[in-house]
mmCIF file of N, CA and C in Angstrom:
data_model
loop_
_atom_site.group_PDB
_atom_site.id
_atom_site.type_symbol
_atom_site.label_atom_id
_atom_site.label_comp_id
_atom_site.label_asym_id
_atom_site.label_seq_id
_atom_site.Cartn_x
_atom_site.Cartn_y
_atom_site.Cartn_z
ATOM 1 N N MET A 1192 152.252 216.844 124.699
ATOM 2 C CA MET A 1192 152.385 218.128 124.096
ATOM 3 C C MET A 1192 151.518 218.171 122.840
ATOM 4 N N SER A 1193 150.553 219.018 122.821
ATOM 5 C CA SER A 1193 149.664 219.103 121.673
ATOM 6 C C SER A 1193 150.130 220.218 120.749
ATOM 7 N N ARG A 1194 149.874 220.002 119.523
ATOM 8 C CA ARG A 1194 150.266 221.005 118.524
ATOM 9 C C ARG A 1194 149.149 221.987 118.327
ATOM 10 N N ARG A 1195 149.540 223.196 118.130
ATOM 11 C CA ARG A 1195 148.546 224.212 117.823
ATOM 12 C C ARG A 1195 148.335 224.239 116.311
ATOM 13 N N PRO A 1196 147.114 224.425 115.879
ATOM 14 C CA PRO A 1196 146.902 224.525 114.437
ATOM 15 C C PRO A 1196 147.589 225.765 113.878
ATOM 16 N N VAL A 1197 148.106 225.616 112.696
ATOM 17 C CA VAL A 1197 148.790 226.721 112.035
ATOM 18 C C VAL A 1197 147.755 227.754 111.653
ATOM 19 N N ARG A 1198 148.084 229.005 111.901
ATOM 20 C CA ARG A 1198 147.155 230.087 111.594
ATOM 21 C C ARG A 1198 146.869 230.154 110.103
ATOM 22 N N GLY A 1199 145.663 230.353 109.754
ATOM 23 C CA GLY A 1199 145.289 230.586 108.377
ATOM 24 C C GLY A 1199 144.974 229.326 107.593
ATOM 25 N N THR A 1200 145.147 228.152 108.155
ATOM 26 C CA THR A 1200 144.874 226.939 107.384
ATOM 27 C C THR A 1200 143.401 226.800 107.081
ATOM 28 N N ARG A 1201 142.552 227.224 108.023
ATOM 29 C CA ARG A 1201 141.116 227.133 107.790
ATOM 30 C C ARG A 1201 140.713 228.106 106.679
ATOM 31 N N ARG A 1202 141.297 229.260 106.706
ATOM 32 C CA ARG A 1202 140.979 230.258 105.679
ATOM 33 C C ARG A 1202 141.461 229.777 104.307
ATOM 34 N N ARG A 1203 142.648 229.200 104.265
ATOM 35 C CA ARG A 1203 143.168 228.671 102.988
ATOM 36 C C ARG A 1203 142.265 227.571 102.452
ATOM 37 N N ALA A 1204 141.790 226.729 103.340
ATOM 38 C CA ALA A 1204 140.891 225.654 102.923
ATOM 39 C C ALA A 1204 139.611 226.224 102.338
ATOM 40 N N LEU A 1205 139.079 227.293 102.927
ATOM 41 C CA LEU A 1205 137.865 227.915 102.397
ATOM 42 C C LEU A 1205 138.113 228.539 101.021
ATOM 43 N N VAL A 1206 139.255 229.186 100.880
ATOM 44 C CA VAL A 1206 139.581 229.806 99.587
ATOM 45 C C VAL A 1206 139.736 228.727 98.520
ATOM 46 N N ARG A 1207 140.414 227.647 98.882
ATOM 47 C CA ARG A 1207 140.621 226.545 97.941
ATOM 48 C C ARG A 1207 139.280 225.938 97.551
ATOM 49 N N THR A 1208 138.385 225.760 98.504
ATOM 50 C CA THR A 1208 137.062 225.207 98.226
ATOM 51 C C THR A 1208 136.284 226.130 97.298
ATOM 52 N N ARG A 1209 136.394 227.422 97.509
ATOM 53 C CA ARG A 1209 135.701 228.373 96.633
ATOM 54 C C ARG A 1209 136.212 228.274 95.191
ATOM 55 N N PHE A 1210 137.535 228.153 95.042
ATOM 56 C CA PHE A 1210 138.097 228.025 93.694
ATOM 57 C C PHE A 1210 137.621 226.740 93.020
ATOM 58 N N VAL A 1211 137.595 225.652 93.762
ATOM 59 C CA VAL A 1211 137.143 224.381 93.196
ATOM 60 C C VAL A 1211 135.679 224.481 92.789
ATOM 61 N N LEU A 1212 134.851 225.058 93.641
ATOM 62 C CA LEU A 1212 133.432 225.192 93.309
ATOM 63 C C LEU A 1212 133.219 226.121 92.114
ATOM 64 N N ALA A 1213 133.988 227.201 92.054
ATOM 65 C CA ALA A 1213 133.860 228.122 90.916
ATOM 66 C C ALA A 1213 134.281 227.426 89.625
ATOM 67 N N GLY A 1214 135.362 226.657 89.676
ATOM 68 C CA GLY A 1214 135.814 225.925 88.486
ATOM 69 C C GLY A 1214 134.800 224.890 88.054
ATOM 70 N N ALA A 1215 134.233 224.163 89.027
ATOM 71 C CA ALA A 1215 133.221 223.160 88.698
ATOM 72 C C ALA A 1215 131.992 223.824 88.093
ATOM 73 N N GLY A 1216 131.605 224.977 88.615
ATOM 74 C CA GLY A 1216 130.462 225.697 88.059
ATOM 75 C C GLY A 1216 130.720 226.153 86.634
ATOM 76 N N LEU A 1217 131.929 226.612 86.379
ATOM 77 C CA LEU A 1217 132.284 227.039 85.023
ATOM 78 C C LEU A 1217 132.244 225.867 84.052
ATOM 79 N N VAL A 1218 132.798 224.739 84.453
ATOM 80 C CA VAL A 1218 132.770 223.548 83.598
ATOM 81 C C VAL A 1218 131.337 223.112 83.353
ATOM 82 N N LEU A 1219 130.518 223.112 84.380
ATOM 83 C CA LEU A 1219 129.119 222.725 84.233
ATOM 84 C C LEU A 1219 128.381 223.674 83.288
ATOM 85 N N ALA A 1220 128.643 224.965 83.410
ATOM 86 C CA ALA A 1220 127.982 225.942 82.537
ATOM 87 C C ALA A 1220 128.407 225.744 81.085
ATOM 88 N N LEU A 1221 129.683 225.482 80.860
ATOM 89 C CA LEU A 1221 130.150 225.275 79.486
ATOM 90 C C LEU A 1221 129.577 224.006 78.881
ATOM 91 N N THR A 1222 129.551 222.926 79.647
ATOM 92 C CA THR A 1222 129.015 221.679 79.099
ATOM 93 C C THR A 1222 127.518 221.756 78.886
ATOM 94 N N ALA A 1223 126.831 222.585 79.639
ATOM 95 C CA ALA A 1223 125.387 222.724 79.457
ATOM 96 C C ALA A 1223 125.062 223.474 78.171
ATOM 97 N N THR A 1224 125.942 224.379 77.749
ATOM 98 C CA THR A 1224 125.661 225.164 76.543
ATOM 99 C C THR A 1224 126.252 224.541 75.289
ATOM 100 N N MET A 1225 127.153 223.587 75.394
ATOM 101 C CA MET A 1225 127.834 223.037 74.232
ATOM 102 C C MET A 1225 127.137 221.874 73.540
ATOM 103 N N PRO A 1226 126.262 221.099 74.145
ATOM 104 C CA PRO A 1226 125.727 219.937 73.435
ATOM 105 C C PRO A 1226 125.071 220.286 72.113
ATOM 106 N N GLY A 1227 124.409 221.411 72.014
ATOM 107 C CA GLY A 1227 123.783 221.788 70.753
ATOM 108 C C GLY A 1227 124.811 222.015 69.662
ATOM 109 N N VAL A 1228 125.934 222.593 70.016
ATOM 110 C CA VAL A 1228 126.984 222.862 69.036
ATOM 111 C C VAL A 1228 127.704 221.573 68.672
ATOM 112 N N ALA A 1229 128.015 220.751 69.677
ATOM 113 C CA ALA A 1229 128.763 219.526 69.427
ATOM 114 C C ALA A 1229 127.928 218.500 68.686
ATOM 115 N N ALA A 1230 126.636 218.485 68.921
ATOM 116 C CA ALA A 1230 125.784 217.487 68.296
ATOM 117 C C ALA A 1230 125.341 217.895 66.899
ATOM 118 N N ALA A 1231 125.651 219.096 66.461
ATOM 119 C CA ALA A 1231 125.229 219.555 65.141
ATOM 120 C C ALA A 1231 125.927 218.732 64.065
ATOM 121 N N VAL A 1232 125.148 218.196 63.155
ATOM 122 C CA VAL A 1232 125.673 217.387 62.061
ATOM 123 C C VAL A 1232 125.349 218.121 60.768
ATOM 124 N N PRO A 1233 126.331 218.241 59.882
ATOM 125 C CA PRO A 1233 126.033 218.943 58.627
ATOM 126 C C PRO A 1233 125.051 218.128 57.794
ATOM 127 N N PRO A 1234 124.301 218.802 56.961
ATOM 128 C CA PRO A 1234 123.335 218.079 56.137
ATOM 129 C C PRO A 1234 124.068 217.220 55.106
ATOM 130 N N PRO A 1235 123.460 216.125 54.683
ATOM 131 C CA PRO A 1235 124.116 215.265 53.693
ATOM 132 C C PRO A 1235 124.218 215.989 52.353
ATOM 133 N N PRO A 1236 125.217 215.635 51.555
ATOM 134 C CA PRO A 1236 125.353 216.291 50.247
ATOM 135 C C PRO A 1236 124.207 215.872 49.327
ATOM 136 N N PRO A 1237 123.881 216.705 48.365
ATOM 137 C CA PRO A 1237 122.784 216.350 47.454
ATOM 138 C C PRO A 1237 123.191 215.182 46.556
ATOM 139 N N ASN A 1238 122.229 214.346 46.242
ATOM 140 C CA ASN A 1238 122.487 213.215 45.351
ATOM 141 C C ASN A 1238 122.580 213.716 43.913
ATOM 142 N N PRO A 1239 123.580 213.238 43.157
ATOM 143 C CA PRO A 1239 123.683 213.680 41.758
ATOM 144 C C PRO A 1239 122.587 213.032 40.918
ATOM 145 N N SER A 1240 122.188 213.753 39.890
ATOM 146 C CA SER A 1240 121.158 213.219 38.994
ATOM 147 C C SER A 1240 121.810 212.268 37.994
ATOM 148 N N ASP A 1241 120.974 211.573 37.236
ATOM 149 C CA ASP A 1241 121.491 210.638 36.232
ATOM 150 C C ASP A 1241 122.288 211.375 35.164
ATOM 151 N N THR A 1242 121.859 212.579 34.807
ATOM 152 C CA THR A 1242 122.601 213.340 33.795
ATOM 153 C C THR A 1242 123.961 213.780 34.339
ATOM 154 N N ASP A 1243 124.010 214.114 35.634
ATOM 155 C CA ASP A 1243 125.302 214.474 36.237
ATOM 156 C C ASP A 1243 126.258 213.284 36.208
ATOM 157 N N ILE A 1244 125.727 212.108 36.519
ATOM 158 C CA ILE A 1244 126.558 210.905 36.517
ATOM 159 C C ILE A 1244 127.027 210.591 35.102
ATOM 160 N N ALA A 1245 126.139 210.711 34.117
ATOM 161 C CA ALA A 1245 126.507 210.439 32.728
ATOM 162 C C ALA A 1245 127.551 211.442 32.242
ATOM 163 N N ALA A 1246 127.402 212.706 32.609
ATOM 164 C CA ALA A 1246 128.371 213.729 32.197
ATOM 165 C C ALA A 1246 129.731 213.457 32.819
ATOM 166 N N ALA A 1247 129.739 213.050 34.067
ATOM 167 C CA ALA A 1247 131.013 212.737 34.723
ATOM 168 C C ALA A 1247 131.667 211.529 34.068
ATOM 169 N N GLY A 1248 130.867 210.525 33.697
ATOM 170 C CA GLY A 1248 131.415 209.344 33.020
ATOM 171 C C GLY A 1248 132.011 209.691 31.673
ATOM 172 N N SER A 1249 131.348 210.555 30.901
ATOM 173 C CA SER A 1249 131.894 210.943 29.594
ATOM 174 C C SER A 1249 133.149 211.793 29.762
ATOM 175 N N ALA A 1250 133.205 212.602 30.815
ATOM 176 C CA ALA A 1250 134.419 213.388 31.072
ATOM 177 C C ALA A 1250 135.588 212.472 31.401
ATOM 178 N N VAL A 1251 135.319 211.428 32.155
ATOM 179 C CA VAL A 1251 136.373 210.456 32.478
ATOM 180 C C VAL A 1251 136.831 209.759 31.205
ATOM 181 N N ASP A 1252 135.886 209.349 30.369
ATOM 182 C CA ASP A 1252 136.246 208.662 29.130
ATOM 183 C C ASP A 1252 137.078 209.557 28.218
ATOM 184 N N SER A 1253 136.743 210.846 28.157
ATOM 185 C CA SER A 1253 137.500 211.754 27.284
ATOM 186 C C SER A 1253 138.913 211.977 27.819
ATOM 187 N N ARG A 1254 139.091 211.902 29.124
ATOM 188 C CA ARG A 1254 140.420 212.112 29.718
ATOM 189 C C ARG A 1254 141.292 210.857 29.656
ATOM 190 N N LEU A 1255 140.693 209.696 29.443
ATOM 191 C CA LEU A 1255 141.485 208.468 29.396
ATOM 192 C C LEU A 1255 142.495 208.508 28.253
ATOM 193 N N GLY A 1256 142.100 209.060 27.117
ATOM 194 C CA GLY A 1256 143.025 209.176 25.989
ATOM 195 C C GLY A 1256 144.211 210.055 26.336
ATOM 196 N N GLN A 1257 143.954 211.148 27.020
ATOM 197 C CA GLN A 1257 145.047 212.038 27.422
ATOM 198 C C GLN A 1257 145.980 211.346 28.405
ATOM 199 N N VAL A 1258 145.421 210.575 29.308
ATOM 200 C CA VAL A 1258 146.253 209.856 30.277
ATOM 201 C C VAL A 1258 147.137 208.850 29.549
ATOM 202 N N GLY A 1259 146.575 208.150 28.578
ATOM 203 C CA GLY A 1259 147.366 207.195 27.796
ATOM 204 C C GLY A 1259 148.496 207.883 27.047
ATOM 205 N N GLN A 1260 148.208 209.043 26.463
ATOM 206 C CA GLN A 1260 149.252 209.787 25.750
ATOM 207 C C GLN A 1260 150.358 210.229 26.703
ATOM 208 N N LEU A 1261 149.984 210.668 27.887
ATOM 209 C CA LEU A 1261 150.996 211.082 28.867
ATOM 210 C C LEU A 1261 151.848 209.901 29.316
ATOM 211 N N ILE A 1262 151.227 208.746 29.483
ATOM 212 C CA ILE A 1262 151.990 207.552 29.867
ATOM 213 C C ILE A 1262 152.980 207.191 28.772
ATOM 214 N N ASP A 1263 152.553 207.262 27.505
ATOM 215 C CA ASP A 1263 153.460 206.977 26.388
ATOM 216 C C ASP A 1263 154.609 207.979 26.340
ATOM 217 N N ALA A 1264 154.308 209.254 26.571
ATOM 218 C CA ALA A 1264 155.360 210.279 26.547
ATOM 219 C C ALA A 1264 156.375 210.041 27.662
ATOM 220 N N ILE A 1265 155.901 209.660 28.827
ATOM 221 C CA ILE A 1265 156.817 209.393 29.944
ATOM 222 C C ILE A 1265 157.672 208.173 29.649
ATOM 223 N N ALA A 1266 157.082 207.133 29.075
ATOM 224 C CA ALA A 1266 157.851 205.934 28.734
ATOM 225 C C ALA A 1266 158.918 206.258 27.697
ATOM 226 N N SER A 1267 158.567 207.082 26.716
ATOM 227 C CA SER A 1267 159.538 207.478 25.693
ATOM 228 C C SER A 1267 160.675 208.290 26.304
ATOM 229 N N ALA A 1268 160.338 209.216 27.192
ATOM 230 C CA ALA A 1268 161.372 210.026 27.847
ATOM 231 C C ALA A 1268 162.283 209.154 28.704
ATOM 232 N N ASN A 1269 161.711 208.173 29.391
ATOM 233 C CA ASN A 1269 162.536 207.267 30.193
ATOM 234 C C ASN A 1269 163.475 206.447 29.319
ATOM 235 N N GLN A 1270 162.993 206.034 28.147
ATOM 236 C CA GLN A 1270 163.841 205.276 27.227
ATOM 237 C C GLN A 1270 164.991 206.150 26.718
ATOM 238 N N GLN A 1271 164.700 207.398 26.389
ATOM 239 C CA GLN A 1271 165.755 208.311 25.945
ATOM 240 C C GLN A 1271 166.770 208.557 27.055
ATOM 241 N N LEU A 1272 166.298 208.695 28.280
ATOM 242 C CA LEU A 1272 167.220 208.882 29.406
ATOM 243 C C LEU A 1272 168.125 207.670 29.585
ATOM 244 N N ALA A 1273 167.571 206.477 29.409
ATOM 245 C CA ALA A 1273 168.386 205.266 29.535
ATOM 246 C C ALA A 1273 169.451 205.223 28.445
ATOM 247 N N GLN A 1274 169.083 205.604 27.209
ATOM 248 C CA GLN A 1274 170.064 205.624 26.121
ATOM 249 C C GLN A 1274 171.158 206.651 26.400
ATOM 250 N N LEU A 1275 170.774 207.829 26.857
ATOM 251 C CA LEU A 1275 171.767 208.857 27.170
ATOM 252 C C LEU A 1275 172.675 208.419 28.314
ATOM 253 N N ASP A 1276 172.114 207.732 29.283
ATOM 254 C CA ASP A 1276 172.917 207.226 30.398
ATOM 255 C C ASP A 1276 173.945 206.217 29.898
ATOM 256 N N ASP A 1277 173.539 205.357 28.957
ATOM 257 C CA ASP A 1277 174.482 204.392 28.378
ATOM 258 C C ASP A 1277 175.593 205.109 27.614
ATOM 259 N N GLU A 1278 175.227 206.147 26.848
ATOM 260 C CA GLU A 1278 176.238 206.896 26.096
ATOM 261 C C GLU A 1278 177.215 207.597 27.039
ATOM 262 N N VAL A 1279 176.716 208.160 28.108
ATOM 263 C CA VAL A 1279 177.584 208.830 29.081
ATOM 264 C C VAL A 1279 178.523 207.820 29.730
ATOM 265 N N ALA A 1280 178.024 206.627 30.022
ATOM 266 C CA ALA A 1280 178.874 205.598 30.633
ATOM 267 C C ALA A 1280 180.016 205.217 29.696
ATOM 268 N N VAL A 1281 179.724 205.095 28.395
ATOM 269 C CA VAL A 1281 180.777 204.760 27.425
ATOM 270 C C VAL A 1281 181.812 205.883 27.371
ATOM 271 N N LYS A 1282 181.343 207.126 27.366
ATOM 272 C CA LYS A 1282 182.280 208.261 27.318
ATOM 273 C C LYS A 1282 183.108 208.342 28.600
ATOM 274 N N ARG A 1283 182.515 208.023 29.736
ATOM 275 C CA ARG A 1283 183.283 208.020 30.991
ATOM 276 C C ARG A 1283 184.388 206.977 30.941
ATOM 277 N N GLU A 1284 184.070 205.813 30.389
ATOM 278 C CA GLU A 1284 185.096 204.776 30.265
ATOM 279 C C GLU A 1284 186.230 205.260 29.372
ATOM 280 N N GLY A 1285 185.895 205.953 28.281
ATOM 281 C CA GLY A 1285 186.928 206.498 27.395
ATOM 282 C C GLY A 1285 187.791 207.526 28.108
ATOM 283 N N VAL A 1286 187.164 208.386 28.890
ATOM 284 C CA VAL A 1286 187.911 209.399 29.643
ATOM 285 C C VAL A 1286 188.822 208.734 30.665
ATOM 286 N N ASN A 1287 188.311 207.730 31.364
ATOM 287 C CA ASN A 1287 189.142 207.033 32.349
ATOM 288 C C ASN A 1287 190.331 206.353 31.682
ATOM 289 N N LYS A 1288 190.124 205.752 30.493
ATOM 290 C CA LYS A 1288 191.228 205.111 29.770
ATOM 291 C C LYS A 1288 192.257 206.151 29.354
ATOM 292 N N ALA A 1289 191.775 207.311 28.885
ATOM 293 C CA ALA A 1289 192.698 208.370 28.483
ATOM 294 C C ALA A 1289 193.499 208.879 29.681
ATOM 295 N N LEU A 1290 192.881 208.981 30.846
ATOM 296 C CA LEU A 1290 193.609 209.418 32.038
ATOM 297 C C LEU A 1290 194.675 208.407 32.440
ATOM 298 N N VAL A 1291 194.348 207.121 32.341
ATOM 299 C CA VAL A 1291 195.341 206.080 32.656
ATOM 300 C C VAL A 1291 196.486 206.138 31.655
ATOM 301 N N ASP A 1292 196.171 206.294 30.361
ATOM 302 C CA ASP A 1292 197.223 206.393 29.342
ATOM 303 C C ASP A 1292 198.101 207.617 29.587
ATOM 304 N N LEU A 1293 197.503 208.741 29.968
ATOM 305 C CA LEU A 1293 198.266 209.952 30.257
ATOM 306 C C LEU A 1293 199.214 209.730 31.428
ATOM 307 N N GLN A 1294 198.728 209.096 32.476
ATOM 308 C CA GLN A 1294 199.585 208.841 33.637
ATOM 309 C C GLN A 1294 200.721 207.891 33.269
ATOM 310 N N ASN A 1295 200.422 206.879 32.456
ATOM 311 C CA ASN A 1295 201.478 205.958 32.012
ATOM 312 C C ASN A 1295 202.517 206.695 31.171
ATOM 313 N N ALA A 1296 202.063 207.612 30.294
ATOM 314 C CA ALA A 1296 203.000 208.376 29.468
ATOM 315 C C ALA A 1296 203.854 209.291 30.344
ATOM 316 N N ARG A 1297 203.278 209.898 31.354
ATOM 317 C CA ARG A 1297 204.060 210.748 32.264
ATOM 318 C C ARG A 1297 205.093 209.925 33.028
ATOM 319 N N ASP A 1298 204.680 208.742 33.475
ATOM 320 C CA ASP A 1298 205.634 207.873 34.175
ATOM 321 C C ASP A 1298 206.782 207.474 33.247
ATOM 322 N N ALA A 1299 206.451 207.148 31.981
ATOM 323 C CA ALA A 1299 207.491 206.772 31.016
ATOM 324 C C ALA A 1299 208.409 207.958 30.739
ATOM 325 N N ALA A 1300 207.844 209.168 30.667
ATOM 326 C CA ALA A 1300 208.667 210.358 30.435
ATOM 327 C C ALA A 1300 209.586 210.607 31.622
ATOM 328 N N ASP A 1301 209.103 210.380 32.834
ATOM 329 C CA ASP A 1301 209.950 210.542 34.017
ATOM 330 C C ASP A 1301 211.098 209.541 34.006
ATOM 331 N N VAL A 1302 210.795 208.298 33.630
ATOM 332 C CA VAL A 1302 211.853 207.273 33.552
ATOM 333 C C VAL A 1302 212.860 207.653 32.471
ATOM 334 N N ALA A 1303 212.374 208.106 31.301
ATOM 335 C CA ALA A 1303 213.279 208.489 30.210
ATOM 336 C C ALA A 1303 214.147 209.666 30.630
ATOM 337 N N ALA A 1304 213.581 210.627 31.339
ATOM 338 C CA ALA A 1304 214.366 211.771 31.803
ATOM 339 C C ALA A 1304 215.434 211.319 32.784
ATOM 340 N N ALA A 1305 215.104 210.358 33.631
ATOM 341 C CA ALA A 1305 216.101 209.839 34.575
ATOM 342 C C ALA A 1305 217.215 209.115 33.835
ATOM 343 N N VAL A 1306 216.863 208.362 32.789
ATOM 344 C CA VAL A 1306 217.877 207.647 31.998
ATOM 345 C C VAL A 1306 218.771 208.644 31.277
ATOM 346 N N VAL A 1307 218.175 209.696 30.712
ATOM 347 C CA VAL A 1307 218.966 210.726 30.027
ATOM 348 C C VAL A 1307 219.908 211.393 31.025
ATOM 349 N N GLY A 1308 219.412 211.702 32.196
ATOM 350 C CA GLY A 1308 220.259 212.323 33.218
ATOM 351 C C GLY A 1308 221.404 211.416 33.612
ATOM 352 N N ALA A 1309 221.125 210.126 33.745
ATOM 353 C CA ALA A 1309 222.182 209.173 34.104
ATOM 354 C C ALA A 1309 223.192 209.047 32.975
ATOM 355 N N ALA A 1310 222.710 209.052 31.725
ATOM 356 C CA ALA A 1310 223.621 208.939 30.577
ATOM 357 C C ALA A 1310 224.507 210.174 30.479
ATOM 358 N N GLN A 1311 223.933 211.349 30.704
ATOM 359 C CA GLN A 1311 224.737 212.569 30.664
ATOM 360 C C GLN A 1311 225.792 212.561 31.773
ATOM 361 N N GLN A 1312 225.402 212.058 32.928
ATOM 362 C CA GLN A 1312 226.362 211.984 34.029
ATOM 363 C C GLN A 1312 227.477 210.999 33.689
ATOM 364 N N ALA A 1313 227.094 209.880 33.050
ATOM 365 C CA ALA A 1313 228.105 208.888 32.668
ATOM 366 C C ALA A 1313 229.052 209.464 31.628
ATOM 367 N N LEU A 1314 228.530 210.234 30.674
ATOM 368 C CA LEU A 1314 229.392 210.861 29.664
ATOM 369 C C LEU A 1314 230.316 211.885 30.309
ATOM 370 N N ALA A 1315 229.759 212.622 31.233
ATOM 371 C CA ALA A 1315 230.584 213.627 31.910
ATOM 372 C C ALA A 1315 231.684 212.949 32.712
ATOM 373 N N ASP A 1316 231.361 211.843 33.357
ATOM 374 C CA ASP A 1316 232.370 211.122 34.136
ATOM 375 C C ASP A 1316 233.421 210.497 33.220
ATOM 376 N N ALA A 1317 233.004 210.007 32.047
ATOM 377 C CA ALA A 1317 233.946 209.372 31.122
ATOM 378 C C ALA A 1317 234.853 210.409 30.470
ATOM 379 N N GLY A 1318 234.376 211.608 30.303
ATOM 380 C CA GLY A 1318 235.163 212.655 29.657
ATOM 381 C C GLY A 1318 236.213 213.228 30.574
ATOM 382 N N THR A 1319 236.121 213.038 31.830
ATOM 383 C CA THR A 1319 237.122 213.612 32.724
ATOM 384 C C THR A 1319 238.224 212.689 33.040
#
């Protein structure tokens, strides 16, 4: 039993071949026109003159003093921040101690109130 070819397969193959050839032609056309654009190299930058180099060197030298001053200012600010951080730490310790003392005083007041209540109850019981 032989199989019959499916209708339209030859036509589909021709259409597919046409698309492949058209795509290949498009790629070929694009690559043929692009080498000039892709190979373009920008011109080198102009070389600076001796006076340009000397002027740039003096500008750097004049800015070095400013950089040193900024470094000193930052170091001073960091030192002040460290001192303030130490002062805040001492104050936090004081606050924590005061909170502990407050809680201890509240606990002592609660115990004293309980003792007073017990004493009043004992007096009331003794009076009857």
